[in-house]
mmCIF file of C-alpha atoms and ligand atoms in Angstrom:
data_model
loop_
_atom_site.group_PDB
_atom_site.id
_atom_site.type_symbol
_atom_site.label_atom_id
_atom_site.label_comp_id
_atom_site.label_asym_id
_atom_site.label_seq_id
_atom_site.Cartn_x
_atom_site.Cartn_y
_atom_site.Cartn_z
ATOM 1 C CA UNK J 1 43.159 6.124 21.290
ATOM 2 C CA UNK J 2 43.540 8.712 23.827
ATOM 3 C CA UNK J 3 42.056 8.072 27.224
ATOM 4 C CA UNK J 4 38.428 9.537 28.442
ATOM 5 C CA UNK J 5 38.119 12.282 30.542
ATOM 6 C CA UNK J 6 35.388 11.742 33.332
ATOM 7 C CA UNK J 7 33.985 14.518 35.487
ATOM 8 C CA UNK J 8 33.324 13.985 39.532
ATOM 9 C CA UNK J 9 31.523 16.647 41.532
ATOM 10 C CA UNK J 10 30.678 17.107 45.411
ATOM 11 C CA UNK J 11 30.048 19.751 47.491
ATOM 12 C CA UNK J 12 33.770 19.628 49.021
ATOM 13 C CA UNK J 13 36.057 16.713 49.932
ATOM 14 C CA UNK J 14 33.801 14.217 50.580
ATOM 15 C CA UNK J 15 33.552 12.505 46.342
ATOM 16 C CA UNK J 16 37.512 11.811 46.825
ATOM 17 C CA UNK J 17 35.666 8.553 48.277
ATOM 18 C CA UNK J 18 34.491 8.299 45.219
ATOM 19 C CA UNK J 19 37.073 8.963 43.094
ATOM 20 C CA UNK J 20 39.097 6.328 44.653
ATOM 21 C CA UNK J 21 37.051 3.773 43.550
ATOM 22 C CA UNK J 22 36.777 5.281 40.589
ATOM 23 C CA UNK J 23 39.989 5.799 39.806
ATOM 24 C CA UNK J 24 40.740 1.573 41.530
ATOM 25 C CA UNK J 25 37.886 0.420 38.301
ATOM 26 C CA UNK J 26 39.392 2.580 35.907
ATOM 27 C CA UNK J 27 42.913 3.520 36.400
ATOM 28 C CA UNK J 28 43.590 4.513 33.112
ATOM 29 C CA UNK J 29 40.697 6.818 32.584
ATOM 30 C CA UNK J 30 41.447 10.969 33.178
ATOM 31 C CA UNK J 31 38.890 13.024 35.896
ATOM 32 C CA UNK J 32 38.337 16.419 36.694
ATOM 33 C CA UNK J 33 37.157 16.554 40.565
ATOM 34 C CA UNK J 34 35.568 19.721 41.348
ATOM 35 C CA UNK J 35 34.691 20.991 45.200
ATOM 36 C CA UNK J 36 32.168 22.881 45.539
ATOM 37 C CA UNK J 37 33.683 24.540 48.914
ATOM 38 C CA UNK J 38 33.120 27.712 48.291
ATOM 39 C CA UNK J 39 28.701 26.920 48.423
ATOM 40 C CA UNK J 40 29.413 24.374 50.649
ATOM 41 C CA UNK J 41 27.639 22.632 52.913
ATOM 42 C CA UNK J 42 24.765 21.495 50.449
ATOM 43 C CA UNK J 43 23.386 19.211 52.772
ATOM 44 C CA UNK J 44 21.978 21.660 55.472
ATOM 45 C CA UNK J 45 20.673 24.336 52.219
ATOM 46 C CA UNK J 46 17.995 24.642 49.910
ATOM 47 C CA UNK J 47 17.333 22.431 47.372
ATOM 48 C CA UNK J 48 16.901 25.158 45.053
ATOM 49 C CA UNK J 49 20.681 25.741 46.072
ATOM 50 C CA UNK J 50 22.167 22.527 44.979
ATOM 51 C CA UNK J 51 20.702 22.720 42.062
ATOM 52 C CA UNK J 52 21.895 26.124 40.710
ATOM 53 C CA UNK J 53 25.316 24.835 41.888
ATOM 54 C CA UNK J 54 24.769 21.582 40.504
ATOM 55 C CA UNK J 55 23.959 23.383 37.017
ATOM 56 C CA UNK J 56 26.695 25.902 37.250
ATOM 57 C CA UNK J 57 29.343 23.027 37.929
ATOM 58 C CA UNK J 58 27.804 21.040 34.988
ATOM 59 C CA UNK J 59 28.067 23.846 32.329
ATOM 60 C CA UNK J 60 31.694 24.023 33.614
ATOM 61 C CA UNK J 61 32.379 20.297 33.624
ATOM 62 C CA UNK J 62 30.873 20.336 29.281
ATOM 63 C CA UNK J 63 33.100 23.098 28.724
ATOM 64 C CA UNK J 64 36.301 20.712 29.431
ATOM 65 C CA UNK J 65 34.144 18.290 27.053
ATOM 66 C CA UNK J 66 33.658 15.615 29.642
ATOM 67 C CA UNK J 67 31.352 12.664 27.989
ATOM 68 C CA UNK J 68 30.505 11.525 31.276
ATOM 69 C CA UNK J 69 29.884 12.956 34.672
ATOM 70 C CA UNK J 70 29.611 11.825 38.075
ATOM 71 C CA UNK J 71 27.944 13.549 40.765
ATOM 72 C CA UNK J 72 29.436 12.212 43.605
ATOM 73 C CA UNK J 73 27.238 13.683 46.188
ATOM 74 C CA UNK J 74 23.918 12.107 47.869
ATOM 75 C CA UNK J 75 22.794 15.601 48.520
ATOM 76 C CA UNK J 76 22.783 16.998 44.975
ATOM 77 C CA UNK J 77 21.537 13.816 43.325
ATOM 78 C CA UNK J 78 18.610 13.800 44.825
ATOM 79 C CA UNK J 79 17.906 17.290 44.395
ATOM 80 C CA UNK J 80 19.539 17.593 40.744
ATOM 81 C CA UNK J 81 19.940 14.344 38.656
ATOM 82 C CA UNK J 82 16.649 14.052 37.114
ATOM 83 C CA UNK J 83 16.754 17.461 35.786
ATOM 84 C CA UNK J 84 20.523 17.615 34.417
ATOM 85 C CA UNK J 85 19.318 14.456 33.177
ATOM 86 C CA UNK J 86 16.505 16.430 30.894
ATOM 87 C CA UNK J 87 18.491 19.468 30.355
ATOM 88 C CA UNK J 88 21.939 17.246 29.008
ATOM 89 C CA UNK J 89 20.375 14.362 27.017
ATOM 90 C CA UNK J 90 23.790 13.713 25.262
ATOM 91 C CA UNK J 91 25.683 13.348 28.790
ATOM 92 C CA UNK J 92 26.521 9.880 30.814
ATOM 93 C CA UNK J 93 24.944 11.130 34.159
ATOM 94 C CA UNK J 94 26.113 8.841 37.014
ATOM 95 C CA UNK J 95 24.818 10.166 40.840
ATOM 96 C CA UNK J 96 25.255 8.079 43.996
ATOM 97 C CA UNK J 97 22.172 7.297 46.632
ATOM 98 C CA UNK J 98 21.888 5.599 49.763
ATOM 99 C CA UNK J 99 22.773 1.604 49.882
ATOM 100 C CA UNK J 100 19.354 0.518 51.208
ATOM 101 C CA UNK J 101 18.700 -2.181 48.791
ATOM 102 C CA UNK J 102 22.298 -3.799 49.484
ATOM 103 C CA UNK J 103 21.719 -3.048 52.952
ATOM 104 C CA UNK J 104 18.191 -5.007 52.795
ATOM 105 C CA UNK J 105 19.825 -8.169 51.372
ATOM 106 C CA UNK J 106 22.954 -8.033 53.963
ATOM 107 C CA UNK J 107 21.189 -7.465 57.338
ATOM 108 C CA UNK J 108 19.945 -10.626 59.601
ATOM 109 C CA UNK J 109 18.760 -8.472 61.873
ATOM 110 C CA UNK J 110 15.745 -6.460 59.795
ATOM 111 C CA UNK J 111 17.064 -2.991 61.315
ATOM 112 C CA UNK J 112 19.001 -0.783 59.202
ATOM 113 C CA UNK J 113 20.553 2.378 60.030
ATOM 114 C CA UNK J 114 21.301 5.275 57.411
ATOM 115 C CA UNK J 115 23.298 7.778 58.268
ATOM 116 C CA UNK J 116 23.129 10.870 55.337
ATOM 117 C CA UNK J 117 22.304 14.594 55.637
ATOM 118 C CA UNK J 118 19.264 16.453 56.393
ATOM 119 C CA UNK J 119 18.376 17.872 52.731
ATOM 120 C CA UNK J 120 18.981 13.976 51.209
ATOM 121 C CA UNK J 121 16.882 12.415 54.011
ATOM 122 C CA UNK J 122 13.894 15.152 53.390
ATOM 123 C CA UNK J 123 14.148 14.307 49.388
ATOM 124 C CA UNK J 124 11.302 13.078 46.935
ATOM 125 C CA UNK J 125 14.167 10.650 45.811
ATOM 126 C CA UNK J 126 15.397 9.675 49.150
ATOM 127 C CA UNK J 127 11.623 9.432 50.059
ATOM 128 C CA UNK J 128 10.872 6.857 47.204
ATOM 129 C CA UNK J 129 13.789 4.703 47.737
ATOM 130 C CA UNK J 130 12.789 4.067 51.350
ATOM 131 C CA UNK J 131 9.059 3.469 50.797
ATOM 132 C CA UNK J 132 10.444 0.866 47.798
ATOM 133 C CA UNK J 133 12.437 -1.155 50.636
ATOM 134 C CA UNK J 134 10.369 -0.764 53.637
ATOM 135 C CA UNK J 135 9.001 -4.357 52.873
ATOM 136 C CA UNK J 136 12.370 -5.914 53.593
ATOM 137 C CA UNK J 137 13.087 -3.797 57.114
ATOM 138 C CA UNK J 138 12.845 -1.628 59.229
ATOM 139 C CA UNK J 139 14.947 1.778 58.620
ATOM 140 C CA UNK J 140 16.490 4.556 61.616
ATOM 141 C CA UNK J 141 17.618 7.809 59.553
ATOM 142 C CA UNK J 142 19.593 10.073 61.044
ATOM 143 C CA UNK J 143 20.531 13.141 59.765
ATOM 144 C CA UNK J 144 23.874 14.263 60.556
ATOM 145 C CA UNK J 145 23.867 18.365 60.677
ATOM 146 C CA UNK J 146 27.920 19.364 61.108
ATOM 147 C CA UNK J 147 29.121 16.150 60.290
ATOM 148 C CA UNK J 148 30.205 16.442 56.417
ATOM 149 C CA UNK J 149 31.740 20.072 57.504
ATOM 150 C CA UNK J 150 33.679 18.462 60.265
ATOM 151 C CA UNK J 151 35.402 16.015 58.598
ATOM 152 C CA UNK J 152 36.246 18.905 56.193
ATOM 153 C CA UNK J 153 38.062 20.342 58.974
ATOM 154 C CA UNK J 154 39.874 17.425 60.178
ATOM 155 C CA UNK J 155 40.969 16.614 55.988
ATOM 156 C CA UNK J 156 43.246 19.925 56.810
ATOM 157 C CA UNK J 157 43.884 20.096 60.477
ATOM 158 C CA UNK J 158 44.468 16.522 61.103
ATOM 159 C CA UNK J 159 41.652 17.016 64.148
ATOM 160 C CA UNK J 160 39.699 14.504 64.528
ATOM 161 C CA UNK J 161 37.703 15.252 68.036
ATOM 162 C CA UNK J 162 34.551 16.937 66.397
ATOM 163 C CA UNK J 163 34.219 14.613 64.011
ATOM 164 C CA UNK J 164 34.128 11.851 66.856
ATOM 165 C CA UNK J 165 32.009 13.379 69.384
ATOM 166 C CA UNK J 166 29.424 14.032 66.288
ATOM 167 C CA UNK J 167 29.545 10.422 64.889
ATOM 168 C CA UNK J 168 29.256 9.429 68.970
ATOM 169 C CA UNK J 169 26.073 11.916 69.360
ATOM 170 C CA UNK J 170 24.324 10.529 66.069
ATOM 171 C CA UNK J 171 25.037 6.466 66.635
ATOM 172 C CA UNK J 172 23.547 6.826 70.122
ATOM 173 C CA UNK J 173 20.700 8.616 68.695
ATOM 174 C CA UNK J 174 19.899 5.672 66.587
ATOM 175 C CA UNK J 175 19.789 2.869 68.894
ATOM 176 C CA UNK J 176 21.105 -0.060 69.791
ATOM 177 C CA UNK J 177 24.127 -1.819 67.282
ATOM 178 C CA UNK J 178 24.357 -5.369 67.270
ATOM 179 C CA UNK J 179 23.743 -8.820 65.817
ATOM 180 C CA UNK J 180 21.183 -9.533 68.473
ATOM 181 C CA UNK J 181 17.256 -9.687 67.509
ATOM 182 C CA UNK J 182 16.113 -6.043 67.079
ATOM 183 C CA UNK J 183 19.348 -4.331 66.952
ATOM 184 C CA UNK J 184 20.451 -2.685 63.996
ATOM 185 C CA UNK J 185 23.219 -4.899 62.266
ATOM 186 C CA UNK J 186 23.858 -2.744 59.124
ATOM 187 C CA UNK J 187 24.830 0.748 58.593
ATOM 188 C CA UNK J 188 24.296 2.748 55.490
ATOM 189 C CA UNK J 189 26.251 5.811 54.714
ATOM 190 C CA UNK J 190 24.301 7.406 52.973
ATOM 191 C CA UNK J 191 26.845 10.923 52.664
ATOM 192 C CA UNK J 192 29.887 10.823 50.683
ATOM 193 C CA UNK J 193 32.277 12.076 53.441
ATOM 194 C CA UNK J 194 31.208 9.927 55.655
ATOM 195 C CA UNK J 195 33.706 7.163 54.602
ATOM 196 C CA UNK J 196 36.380 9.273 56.342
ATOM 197 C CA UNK J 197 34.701 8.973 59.375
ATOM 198 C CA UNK J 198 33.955 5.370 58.878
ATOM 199 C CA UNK J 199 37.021 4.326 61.481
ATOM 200 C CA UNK J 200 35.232 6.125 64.058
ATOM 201 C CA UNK J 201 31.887 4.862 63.399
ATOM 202 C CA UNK J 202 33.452 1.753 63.486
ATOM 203 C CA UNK J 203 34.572 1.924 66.828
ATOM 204 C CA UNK J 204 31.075 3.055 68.217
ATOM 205 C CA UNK J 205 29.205 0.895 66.454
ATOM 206 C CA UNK J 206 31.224 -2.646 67.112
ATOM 207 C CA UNK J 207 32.540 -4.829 64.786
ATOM 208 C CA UNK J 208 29.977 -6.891 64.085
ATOM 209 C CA UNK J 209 28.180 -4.327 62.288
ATOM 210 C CA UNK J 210 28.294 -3.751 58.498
ATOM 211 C CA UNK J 211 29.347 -0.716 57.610
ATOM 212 C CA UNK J 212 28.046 0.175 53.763
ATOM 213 C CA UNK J 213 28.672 2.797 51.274
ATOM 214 C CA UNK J 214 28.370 2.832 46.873
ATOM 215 C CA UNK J 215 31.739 3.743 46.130
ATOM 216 C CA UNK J 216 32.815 0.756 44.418
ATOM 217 C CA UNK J 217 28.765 0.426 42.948
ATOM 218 C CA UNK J 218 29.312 3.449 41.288
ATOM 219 C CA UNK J 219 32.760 2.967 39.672
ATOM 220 C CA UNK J 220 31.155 -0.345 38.561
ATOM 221 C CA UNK J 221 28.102 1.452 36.696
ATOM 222 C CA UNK J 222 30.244 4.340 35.237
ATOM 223 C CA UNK J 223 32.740 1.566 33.764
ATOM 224 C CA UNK J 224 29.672 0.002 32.470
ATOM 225 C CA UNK J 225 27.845 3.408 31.044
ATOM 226 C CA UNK J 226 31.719 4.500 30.085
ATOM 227 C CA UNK J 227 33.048 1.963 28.076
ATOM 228 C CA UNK J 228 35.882 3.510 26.710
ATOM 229 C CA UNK J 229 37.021 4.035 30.220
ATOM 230 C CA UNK J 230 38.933 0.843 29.133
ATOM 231 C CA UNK J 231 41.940 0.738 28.108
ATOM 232 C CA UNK J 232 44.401 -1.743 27.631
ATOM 233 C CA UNK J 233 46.756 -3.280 30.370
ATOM 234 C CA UNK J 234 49.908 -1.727 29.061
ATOM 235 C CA UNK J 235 48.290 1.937 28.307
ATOM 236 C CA UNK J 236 49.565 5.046 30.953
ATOM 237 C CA UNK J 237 47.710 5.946 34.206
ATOM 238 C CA UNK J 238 45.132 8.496 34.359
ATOM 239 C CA UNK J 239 45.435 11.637 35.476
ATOM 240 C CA UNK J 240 43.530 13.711 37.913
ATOM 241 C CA UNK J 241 42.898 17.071 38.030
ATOM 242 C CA UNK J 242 41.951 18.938 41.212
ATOM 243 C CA UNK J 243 39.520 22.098 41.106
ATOM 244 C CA UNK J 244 37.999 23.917 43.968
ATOM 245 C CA UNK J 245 35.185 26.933 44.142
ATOM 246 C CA UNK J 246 36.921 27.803 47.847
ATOM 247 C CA UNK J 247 40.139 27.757 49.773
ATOM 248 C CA UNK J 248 42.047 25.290 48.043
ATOM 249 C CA UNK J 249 44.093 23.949 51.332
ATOM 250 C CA UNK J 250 41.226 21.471 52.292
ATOM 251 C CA UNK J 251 41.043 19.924 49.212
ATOM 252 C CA UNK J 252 44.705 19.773 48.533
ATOM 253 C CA UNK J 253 45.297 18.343 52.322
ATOM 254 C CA UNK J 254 42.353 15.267 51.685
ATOM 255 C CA UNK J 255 43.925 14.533 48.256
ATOM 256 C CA UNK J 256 47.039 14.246 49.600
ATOM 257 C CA UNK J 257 46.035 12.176 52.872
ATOM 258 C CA UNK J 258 43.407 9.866 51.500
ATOM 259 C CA UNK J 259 44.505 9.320 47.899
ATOM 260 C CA UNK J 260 47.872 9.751 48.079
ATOM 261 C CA UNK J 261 48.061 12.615 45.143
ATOM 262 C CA UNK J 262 50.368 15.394 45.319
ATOM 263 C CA UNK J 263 48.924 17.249 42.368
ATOM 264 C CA UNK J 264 48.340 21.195 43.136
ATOM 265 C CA UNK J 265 44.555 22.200 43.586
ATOM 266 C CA UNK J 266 43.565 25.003 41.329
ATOM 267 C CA UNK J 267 40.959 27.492 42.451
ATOM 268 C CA UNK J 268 37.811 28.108 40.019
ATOM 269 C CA UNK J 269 35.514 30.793 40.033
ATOM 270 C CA UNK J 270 32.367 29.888 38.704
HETATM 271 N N1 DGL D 1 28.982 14.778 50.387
HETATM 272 C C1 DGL D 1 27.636 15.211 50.300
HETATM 273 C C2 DGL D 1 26.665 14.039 50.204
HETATM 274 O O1 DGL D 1 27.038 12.959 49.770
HETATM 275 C C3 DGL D 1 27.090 16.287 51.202
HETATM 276 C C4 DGL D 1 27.902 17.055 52.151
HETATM 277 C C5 DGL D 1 27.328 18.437 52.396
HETATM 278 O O2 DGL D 1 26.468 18.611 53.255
HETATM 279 O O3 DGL D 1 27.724 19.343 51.656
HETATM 280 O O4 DGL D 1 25.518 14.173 50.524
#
């Protein structure tokens, strides 16, 4: 039996923390990542935006025959995975939201921040989620304009000092971290590229804070939609192929730093 081949989509560099776990819960299973860099940033645009994207990259993704696809993006799950969900019936649709129910059930404390971009933090989805969990705590959303783009940057250039001074202006805008009654002991990252940053965060925050994203969650429910992502023991590692809508140095620079995979980025024009 030949391995599956799973689809991953974001608006640039920021699924690869995705992938990772993906590709840690299913390492014999194939994916095609596609960046969207070339419409990117989704998370300071239109919803109507994503979702054309979010269609365009789907149509692409069927054409390679992918039985499964996972959006790996906050931003364009909220705005698109109810209605790829109508328009593709016969496809495994997995999308990735903020942690706030994991967050709920970790924090002592009651206050939770989430840190996630403008357009997910406006959304009818996002919206829901919170009023679902506001029972169990109190929330501080931030949105994070620049941040996702930043970290783009510093995936190529190695430069990390945006990045930092815009994870320093957004934590201080939230509050106060701690374990202390009334401070906010858990932090949700509620973007996809936000994991690379989460050293940094790290470091403003303090270490007694949690620090949560669905990476791993999400490998875990696409095994479980995907089951013949497994394979046996002795059967050859997947394979990954890289696609980008823009400049394919960015890409080809985060694959290589945060994954460790060498493979050449291709550019696609759709
Ligand atoms: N990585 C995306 C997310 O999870 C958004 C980044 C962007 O603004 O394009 O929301």
């Amino acid at each position: 039996m030949g391995a599956i081949l799973i689809g991953v989509f974001d608006s640039g560099i920021g699924g690869l923390s995705v992938l990772k776990a993906l590709r840690a819960e299913m390492p014999h299973a194939h994916f095609i990542y596609v960046a969207d860099s070339g419409y990117a940033p989704y998370g300071e645009r239109d919803e109507a935006h994503v979702l054309e994207r979010s269609r365009a990259i789907t149509r692409y993704l069927l054409s390679q025959n992918v039985p499964a696809m996972v959006i790996a993006c906050n931003t364009a799950t909220a705005a698109a995975i109810h209605l790829l969900r109508a328009e593709h019936p016969g496809l495994a649709l997995i999308g990735v939201e903020p942690a706030l129910k994991p967050a709920v059930a970790l924090s002592q404390t009651g206050r939770i921040g989430v840190v996630a971009t403008r357009s997910t933090l406006a959304s009818a989805k996002f919206q829901a989620l919170l009023a679902s969990q506001a029972g169990g705590a109190s929330f501080v959303a931030q949105a994070c304009d620049g941040l996702a783009d930043a970290i783009e940057r510093s995936a190529e250039t190695g430069d990390t000092a945006e990045t930092i001074a815009l994870c320093a202006r957004y934590t201080q805008a939230m509050g106060i971290f701690g374990t202390e009654n009334g401070q906010i002991d858990t932090l949700v990252l509620g973007c996809t590229h936000y994991p690379f940053a989460s050293d940094h965060l790290r470091a403003m925050v303090g270490g007694g804070v949690q620090i949560i994203d669905n990476g791993e969650a999400v490998a875990r429910q696409t095994r479980r939609l995907v089951p013949a992502s497994v394979m046996p023991a002795n059967a050859p590692p997947g394979q990954v192929s890289l696609f980008t809508t823009g400049q394919p140095q960015t890409l080809q620079a985060a694959a290589r730093r945060w994954l460790g995979l060498p493979d050449p980025v291709k550019t696609l024009l759709i």
